[in-house]
């Protein structure tokens, strides 16, 4: 009798497989391959000026750890760790002149962070031939010039060699901040478009190979196309994670920001939810915006939000309402995040907002409401 039941059940299962083309017991959807890291960008090396000192201290990392954070991203401007005549524009030859003393300052922050169990993501915010910001004259174009690409690979090989013995659970390499194809590489307000997919693939592949030459298990991350906003389908097969942004819509996150708006003083007042200019802003637009990134995790590609937050001119209640929705969507899909800075205009300390009741924190002004929002996610 038992044998008849077994044969019957087996036949039913076979029929189910035949009808659906898959198992009658489908696998659970793939989860995000990257851990749900949460933390901050530290801006010690953000400027192309020579690296001479650092702001980060062990006390800062201890606070982060005590508050439940486990991730820091280090946006680095490559000119800051080079030796060259700064009274003139840099030449392609000078891009290879590494200043060991300056690089050791980066080492100091990396090892300090890891002492407090922070994953460190090294990012070239300014790479040879590209930066989302102006402020330094690039001698070529990363997306068009082979000479720039060779220099880009050289720099990544240097960083990978330096940290070759650190586990990929503790360090990652974020190739270039917020890529786009800009008409004038030295004018951040010039017209921009997507980096062609085949070009992005070529540059990302070359950089990943330069990194993994030193350690084949190194974790490589690529920022989304279109200034970090768009998934890069052309690199899905390259074992490279991808990084999205938490700045959508800019009408909220970059209200009155002079580097992001040509006429920052004449913008519609931000609301969330609500009518802002000619569009109604609410959570449904965020769901649509992040869906391609959520779908990417289901294809087995790791996703992290490498930058997010809001400049300090947006009313605090609007910022908190909007960012609660952003974090709800990211957290529901196991996607971690990094606020643009820890101390400063976007941060939880010394943000300079005029409409916040700050808490004194060891000489800093702490936005406790913002901190508690981050801790909940």
Short mmCIF file of C-alpha atoms in Angstrom, two decimals:
data_model
loop_
_atom_site.label_atom_id
_atom_site.label_comp_id
_atom_site.label_asym_id
_atom_site.label_seq_id
_atom_site.Cartn_x
_atom_site.Cartn_y
_atom_site.Cartn_z
CA UNK A 1 0.00 0.00 0.00
CA UNK A 2 2.75 2.39 0.97
CA UNK A 3 4.53 1.55 -2.30
CA UNK A 4 1.42 2.49 -4.31
CA UNK A 5 1.17 5.84 -2.49
CA UNK A 6 4.88 6.53 -3.14
CA UNK A 7 4.49 5.74 -6.88
CA UNK A 8 1.37 7.93 -7.07
CA UNK A 9 3.07 10.86 -5.35
CA UNK A 10 6.19 10.47 -7.50
CA UNK A 11 4.05 10.49 -10.66
CA UNK A 12 2.29 13.69 -9.51
CA UNK A 13 5.62 15.39 -8.87
CA UNK A 14 6.90 14.36 -12.32
CA UNK A 15 3.76 15.75 -13.90
CA UNK A 16 4.23 19.04 -12.07
CA UNK A 17 7.80 19.30 -13.35
CA UNK A 18 6.62 18.51 -16.89
CA UNK A 19 3.90 21.16 -16.81
CA UNK A 20 5.94 23.99 -15.28
CA UNK A 21 9.35 23.22 -16.71
CA UNK A 22 10.75 23.62 -13.17
CA UNK A 23 10.66 21.82 -9.89
CA UNK A 24 7.32 21.71 -8.09
CA UNK A 25 9.30 23.14 -5.17
CA UNK A 26 10.93 26.27 -6.69
CA UNK A 27 13.99 27.76 -5.09
CA UNK A 28 13.58 30.85 -2.95
CA UNK A 29 14.45 34.12 -4.72
CA UNK A 30 18.12 35.00 -4.62
CA UNK A 31 19.03 37.42 -1.83
CA UNK A 32 21.50 40.26 -2.08
CA UNK A 33 24.99 38.75 -2.27
CA UNK A 34 26.51 41.68 -0.40
CA UNK A 35 26.07 42.10 3.34
CA UNK A 36 23.68 44.82 4.44
CA UNK A 37 26.50 47.14 5.45
CA UNK A 38 25.50 50.52 6.82
CA UNK A 39 27.73 53.47 7.57
CA UNK A 40 29.28 56.59 6.15
CA UNK A 41 31.57 58.12 3.58
CA UNK A 42 34.64 59.71 5.19
CA UNK A 43 35.93 62.73 3.27
CA UNK A 44 39.54 62.88 4.47
CA UNK A 45 40.82 62.18 0.93
CA UNK A 46 38.00 63.69 -1.14
CA UNK A 47 39.95 66.78 -2.24
CA UNK A 48 42.62 66.74 -4.99
CA UNK A 49 44.81 68.91 -2.75
CA UNK A 50 47.87 67.14 -1.27
CA UNK A 51 47.00 64.73 1.55
CA UNK A 52 48.76 66.09 4.62
CA UNK A 53 46.54 65.21 7.59
CA UNK A 54 43.39 63.28 8.45
CA UNK A 55 40.25 64.23 10.36
CA UNK A 56 39.11 60.72 11.26
CA UNK A 57 39.97 59.59 14.78
CA UNK A 58 39.63 56.38 16.74
CA UNK A 59 36.94 58.11 18.78
CA UNK A 60 34.87 58.60 15.61
CA UNK A 61 35.13 54.91 14.74
CA UNK A 62 34.23 53.91 18.28
CA UNK A 63 31.07 56.04 18.09
CA UNK A 64 30.13 54.44 14.77
CA UNK A 65 30.67 50.98 16.17
CA UNK A 66 28.73 51.73 19.36
CA UNK A 67 25.84 53.09 17.28
CA UNK A 68 25.68 49.90 15.21
CA UNK A 69 27.50 50.87 11.99
CA UNK A 70 29.94 48.57 10.19
CA UNK A 71 30.95 50.29 6.93
CA UNK A 72 32.99 53.24 5.71
CA UNK A 73 33.61 54.30 2.15
CA UNK A 74 36.72 56.36 1.39
CA UNK A 75 36.25 58.57 -1.70
CA UNK A 76 39.78 59.34 -2.89
CA UNK A 77 41.02 61.96 -5.36
CA UNK A 78 44.10 60.51 -7.02
CA UNK A 79 45.99 63.86 -7.33
CA UNK A 80 46.08 64.07 -3.53
CA UNK A 81 48.59 61.23 -3.31
CA UNK A 82 50.82 62.28 -6.22
CA UNK A 83 53.97 64.39 -6.53
CA UNK A 84 53.86 67.02 -9.31
CA UNK A 85 54.20 70.75 -9.90
CA UNK A 86 50.83 72.08 -8.74
CA UNK A 87 51.39 75.49 -10.27
CA UNK A 88 50.67 73.83 -13.64
CA UNK A 89 48.09 71.39 -14.97
CA UNK A 90 49.09 67.79 -14.40
CA UNK A 91 50.59 65.88 -17.35
CA UNK A 92 49.85 62.24 -18.22
CA UNK A 93 53.38 61.27 -17.17
CA UNK A 94 52.93 62.81 -13.71
CA UNK A 95 49.87 60.67 -12.99
CA UNK A 96 52.26 57.84 -12.07
CA UNK A 97 54.25 59.78 -9.44
CA UNK A 98 52.99 58.19 -6.22
CA UNK A 99 53.71 60.04 -2.97
CA UNK A 100 54.27 57.28 -0.42
CA UNK A 101 53.82 59.60 2.55
CA UNK A 102 50.35 60.60 1.35
CA UNK A 103 49.33 57.00 0.65
CA UNK A 104 50.35 56.03 4.19
CA UNK A 105 47.69 58.43 5.50
CA UNK A 106 45.09 56.35 3.67
CA UNK A 107 46.60 53.23 5.25
CA UNK A 108 46.19 54.80 8.66
CA UNK A 109 42.46 55.35 8.18
CA UNK A 110 41.96 51.88 6.68
CA UNK A 111 43.60 50.13 9.60
CA UNK A 112 41.92 52.37 12.17
CA UNK A 113 38.51 51.55 10.69
CA UNK A 114 39.21 47.85 10.66
CA UNK A 115 40.30 47.95 14.28
CA UNK A 116 36.65 48.82 14.96
CA UNK A 117 35.30 46.10 12.66
CA UNK A 118 34.37 48.39 9.79
CA UNK A 119 34.34 47.13 6.23
CA UNK A 120 36.33 49.65 4.18
CA UNK A 121 35.44 50.47 0.58
CA UNK A 122 38.22 52.24 -1.31
CA UNK A 123 36.76 54.46 -4.04
CA UNK A 124 38.41 56.62 -6.69
CA UNK A 125 36.16 59.65 -6.48
CA UNK A 126 38.51 61.32 -8.92
CA UNK A 127 40.13 58.82 -11.29
CA UNK A 128 42.60 59.64 -14.06
CA UNK A 129 40.41 61.28 -16.69
CA UNK A 130 37.11 61.53 -14.80
CA UNK A 131 35.37 63.10 -11.83
CA UNK A 132 31.77 64.10 -11.32
CA UNK A 133 33.06 67.35 -9.81
CA UNK A 134 35.22 70.08 -11.32
CA UNK A 135 38.09 71.66 -9.39
CA UNK A 136 41.03 69.93 -11.06
CA UNK A 137 42.09 69.94 -14.70
CA UNK A 138 42.15 66.42 -16.16
CA UNK A 139 44.64 65.83 -19.00
CA UNK A 140 42.43 63.27 -20.79
CA UNK A 141 39.13 61.37 -20.77
CA UNK A 142 38.83 58.03 -18.97
CA UNK A 143 36.11 56.76 -21.32
CA UNK A 144 37.78 57.79 -24.58
CA UNK A 145 41.56 57.72 -24.10
CA UNK A 146 43.58 54.55 -23.76
CA UNK A 147 46.31 56.48 -21.94
CA UNK A 148 43.82 57.42 -19.21
CA UNK A 149 42.61 53.82 -18.94
CA UNK A 150 46.15 52.51 -18.51
CA UNK A 151 46.72 55.01 -15.70
CA UNK A 152 43.39 53.97 -14.14
CA UNK A 153 44.48 50.31 -14.11
CA UNK A 154 47.86 51.29 -12.68
CA UNK A 155 46.27 53.08 -9.74
CA UNK A 156 43.93 50.19 -8.97
CA UNK A 157 46.75 47.70 -9.14
CA UNK A 158 48.68 49.85 -6.67
CA UNK A 159 45.80 49.88 -4.16
CA UNK A 160 45.10 46.18 -4.62
CA UNK A 161 48.74 45.29 -4.05
CA UNK A 162 48.80 47.43 -0.92
CA UNK A 163 45.85 45.57 0.61
CA UNK A 164 46.32 42.17 -1.04
CA UNK A 165 46.35 40.32 2.29
CA UNK A 166 43.13 41.82 3.64
CA UNK A 167 40.03 39.63 3.36
CA UNK A 168 37.29 40.64 0.94
CA UNK A 169 35.00 40.65 3.97
CA UNK A 170 36.98 43.61 5.27
CA UNK A 171 37.86 45.59 2.14
CA UNK A 172 36.42 46.30 -1.30
CA UNK A 173 37.40 48.41 -4.31
CA UNK A 174 34.81 50.80 -5.77
CA UNK A 175 36.15 51.63 -9.23
CA UNK A 176 35.06 55.18 -10.05
CA UNK A 177 32.50 57.47 -8.49
CA UNK A 178 29.28 58.21 -10.41
CA UNK A 179 30.31 57.65 -14.04
CA UNK A 180 28.84 59.58 -16.94
CA UNK A 181 29.92 60.63 -20.42
CA UNK A 182 30.40 64.37 -20.13
CA UNK A 183 30.94 66.71 -23.07
CA UNK A 184 33.66 68.63 -21.25
CA UNK A 185 35.56 66.58 -18.71
CA UNK A 186 36.54 69.74 -16.84
CA UNK A 187 33.09 71.36 -16.63
CA UNK A 188 30.70 69.60 -14.26
CA UNK A 189 27.72 71.49 -15.66
CA UNK A 190 28.37 70.49 -19.27
CA UNK A 191 25.93 68.11 -20.97
CA UNK A 192 26.22 64.51 -19.82
CA UNK A 193 24.94 61.17 -21.07
CA UNK A 194 25.36 57.47 -20.29
CA UNK A 195 28.74 55.85 -20.66
CA UNK A 196 28.23 53.43 -23.60
CA UNK A 197 27.78 49.94 -22.19
CA UNK A 198 30.64 48.39 -24.14
CA UNK A 199 32.97 51.16 -22.98
CA UNK A 200 31.95 50.79 -19.34
CA UNK A 201 32.48 47.02 -19.62
CA UNK A 202 35.95 47.45 -21.09
CA UNK A 203 37.10 49.88 -18.40
CA UNK A 204 35.52 47.95 -15.51
CA UNK A 205 36.93 44.64 -16.75
CA UNK A 206 40.43 46.09 -17.13
CA UNK A 207 40.35 47.59 -13.64
CA UNK A 208 38.98 44.40 -12.07
CA UNK A 209 41.73 42.38 -13.71
CA UNK A 210 44.36 44.81 -12.41
CA UNK A 211 42.92 44.43 -8.90
CA UNK A 212 42.53 40.65 -8.99
CA UNK A 213 46.03 40.20 -10.34
CA UNK A 214 47.10 40.85 -6.74
CA UNK A 215 44.34 38.86 -5.05
CA UNK A 216 41.81 36.90 -7.12
CA UNK A 217 39.21 37.07 -4.34
CA UNK A 218 39.24 40.87 -3.99
CA UNK A 219 35.72 42.35 -3.98
CA UNK A 220 35.17 44.84 -6.80
CA UNK A 221 32.23 47.27 -6.96
CA UNK A 222 31.12 49.48 -9.88
CA UNK A 223 28.99 52.58 -9.42
CA UNK A 224 25.85 52.73 -11.54
CA UNK A 225 25.87 54.44 -14.93
CA UNK A 226 24.28 57.88 -15.40
CA UNK A 227 25.95 59.32 -12.29
CA UNK A 228 25.25 56.24 -10.20
CA UNK A 229 21.54 55.96 -10.99
CA UNK A 230 21.34 53.17 -13.60
CA UNK A 231 22.11 49.44 -13.42
CA UNK A 232 24.95 48.34 -15.72
CA UNK A 233 23.68 45.17 -17.48
CA UNK A 234 26.86 44.90 -19.56
CA UNK A 235 28.96 43.82 -16.55
CA UNK A 236 26.58 41.37 -14.86
CA UNK A 237 28.76 38.41 -15.86
CA UNK A 238 32.02 39.92 -14.54
CA UNK A 239 31.61 39.10 -10.83
CA UNK A 240 31.47 42.80 -10.00
CA UNK A 241 28.97 44.17 -7.46
CA UNK A 242 27.12 47.39 -8.26
CA UNK A 243 26.46 50.53 -6.25
CA UNK A 244 23.32 52.65 -6.49
CA UNK A 245 22.55 56.08 -5.04
CA UNK A 246 20.08 57.44 -2.50
CA UNK A 247 19.65 60.93 -3.96
CA UNK A 248 16.41 60.51 -5.89
CA UNK A 249 14.73 62.86 -6.50
CA UNK A 250 17.33 65.65 -6.50
CA UNK A 251 14.56 68.16 -5.77
CA UNK A 252 14.69 66.74 -2.22
CA UNK A 253 18.27 65.59 -1.74
CA UNK A 254 20.09 68.50 -3.41
CA UNK A 255 17.76 71.40 -2.75
CA UNK A 256 19.75 74.64 -3.27
CA UNK A 257 23.04 72.74 -3.68
CA UNK A 258 25.23 75.01 -5.86
CA UNK A 259 27.28 72.16 -7.36
CA UNK A 260 24.13 70.36 -8.54
CA UNK A 261 21.94 73.25 -9.71
CA UNK A 262 22.70 76.04 -12.18
CA UNK A 263 20.23 78.38 -10.43
CA UNK A 264 20.09 77.11 -6.83
CA UNK A 265 18.27 80.11 -5.37
CA UNK A 266 15.19 79.78 -7.57
CA UNK A 267 13.90 76.28 -6.90
CA UNK A 268 10.44 75.11 -5.78
CA UNK A 269 10.15 74.40 -2.06
CA UNK A 270 10.62 70.66 -1.35
CA UNK A 271 7.76 68.60 0.08
CA UNK A 272 7.39 64.88 0.78
CA UNK A 273 4.91 63.76 -0.22
CA UNK A 274 3.62 66.69 -2.23
CA UNK A 275 3.61 68.76 -5.38
CA UNK A 276 7.06 70.17 -6.18
CA UNK A 277 7.23 72.17 -9.39
CA UNK A 278 5.55 70.19 -12.15
CA UNK A 279 5.59 66.79 -10.44
CA UNK A 280 4.03 65.05 -7.44
CA UNK A 281 6.65 63.39 -5.25
CA UNK A 282 5.86 60.31 -3.16
CA UNK A 283 7.04 56.81 -2.25
CA UNK A 284 5.65 55.21 -5.40
CA UNK A 285 8.29 56.98 -7.50
CA UNK A 286 11.00 55.58 -5.22
CA UNK A 287 9.67 52.06 -5.64
CA UNK A 288 9.87 52.45 -9.43
CA UNK A 289 13.34 54.01 -9.24
CA UNK A 290 14.84 51.21 -7.12
CA UNK A 291 13.10 48.28 -8.85
CA UNK A 292 15.95 47.67 -11.38
CA UNK A 293 18.40 47.47 -8.47
CA UNK A 294 16.16 45.07 -6.59
CA UNK A 295 15.87 42.96 -9.74
CA UNK A 296 19.66 42.98 -10.02
CA UNK A 297 20.02 41.34 -6.60
CA UNK A 298 17.71 38.57 -7.80
CA UNK A 299 20.10 37.92 -10.69
CA UNK A 300 22.85 37.17 -8.21
CA UNK A 301 24.63 40.53 -8.36
CA UNK A 302 25.53 42.20 -5.07
CA UNK A 303 24.10 45.70 -4.57
CA UNK A 304 24.97 48.41 -2.07
CA UNK A 305 23.94 52.08 -1.89
CA UNK A 306 27.37 53.69 -1.72
CA UNK A 307 26.11 57.24 -1.22
CA UNK A 308 22.87 58.69 0.09
CA UNK A 309 21.41 61.44 2.19
CA UNK A 310 20.32 65.05 1.88
CA UNK A 311 22.03 68.43 1.84
CA UNK A 312 21.26 70.66 4.79
CA UNK A 313 19.01 73.20 3.02
CA UNK A 314 16.07 70.81 2.72
CA UNK A 315 13.68 71.25 5.68
CA UNK A 316 14.49 68.58 8.27
CA UNK A 317 10.96 67.17 8.49
CA UNK A 318 10.82 66.81 4.70
CA UNK A 319 14.24 65.13 4.68
CA UNK A 320 13.28 62.66 7.41
CA UNK A 321 9.96 61.76 5.77
CA UNK A 322 11.61 61.19 2.38
CA UNK A 323 14.62 59.32 3.74
CA UNK A 324 12.43 57.04 5.84
CA UNK A 325 10.82 55.87 2.59
CA UNK A 326 14.22 55.44 0.91
CA UNK A 327 15.56 53.32 3.77
CA UNK A 328 12.36 51.29 4.01
CA UNK A 329 12.78 50.21 0.38
CA UNK A 330 16.51 49.49 0.63
CA UNK A 331 16.23 47.62 3.92
CA UNK A 332 13.29 45.50 2.74
CA UNK A 333 15.59 44.22 0.01
CA UNK A 334 18.67 43.76 2.20
CA UNK A 335 20.55 46.62 0.51
CA UNK A 336 22.93 48.49 2.80
CA UNK A 337 23.83 52.16 2.59
CA UNK A 338 26.45 54.81 3.33
CA UNK A 339 25.51 58.40 4.18
CA UNK A 340 27.60 60.89 2.17
CA UNK A 341 29.40 62.09 5.25
CA UNK A 342 29.67 61.47 8.97
CA UNK A 343 30.58 64.99 10.06
CA UNK A 344 29.27 67.82 7.87
CA UNK A 345 26.42 69.01 5.68
CA UNK A 346 24.90 65.55 5.02
CA UNK A 347 25.94 63.97 8.30
CA UNK A 348 24.63 63.15 11.75
CA UNK A 349 27.24 65.44 13.34
CA UNK A 350 27.63 69.18 12.66
CA UNK A 351 25.26 69.20 9.69
CA UNK A 352 24.65 72.93 10.01
CA UNK A 353 20.88 72.65 9.65
CA UNK A 354 19.01 75.68 10.98
CA UNK A 355 15.84 73.75 11.95
CA UNK A 356 17.26 70.98 14.18
CA UNK A 357 17.46 70.86 17.96
CA UNK A 358 20.91 69.38 18.32
CA UNK A 359 22.25 67.30 21.18
CA UNK A 360 25.71 68.10 22.47
CA UNK A 361 27.99 65.15 21.77
CA UNK A 362 31.59 65.51 22.96
CA UNK A 363 31.87 68.96 21.40
CA UNK A 364 29.90 68.04 18.27
CA UNK A 365 26.26 68.78 17.44
CA UNK A 366 24.40 65.48 17.08
CA UNK A 367 21.19 65.11 15.04
CA UNK A 368 19.69 62.42 17.26
CA UNK A 369 16.51 62.05 15.18
CA UNK A 370 18.57 61.29 12.06
CA UNK A 371 20.79 58.86 13.97
CA UNK A 372 17.79 56.96 15.34
CA UNK A 373 16.31 56.69 11.84
CA UNK A 374 19.55 55.09 10.59
CA UNK A 375 19.69 52.73 13.56
CA UNK A 376 16.16 51.47 12.85
CA UNK A 377 17.26 50.30 9.41
#
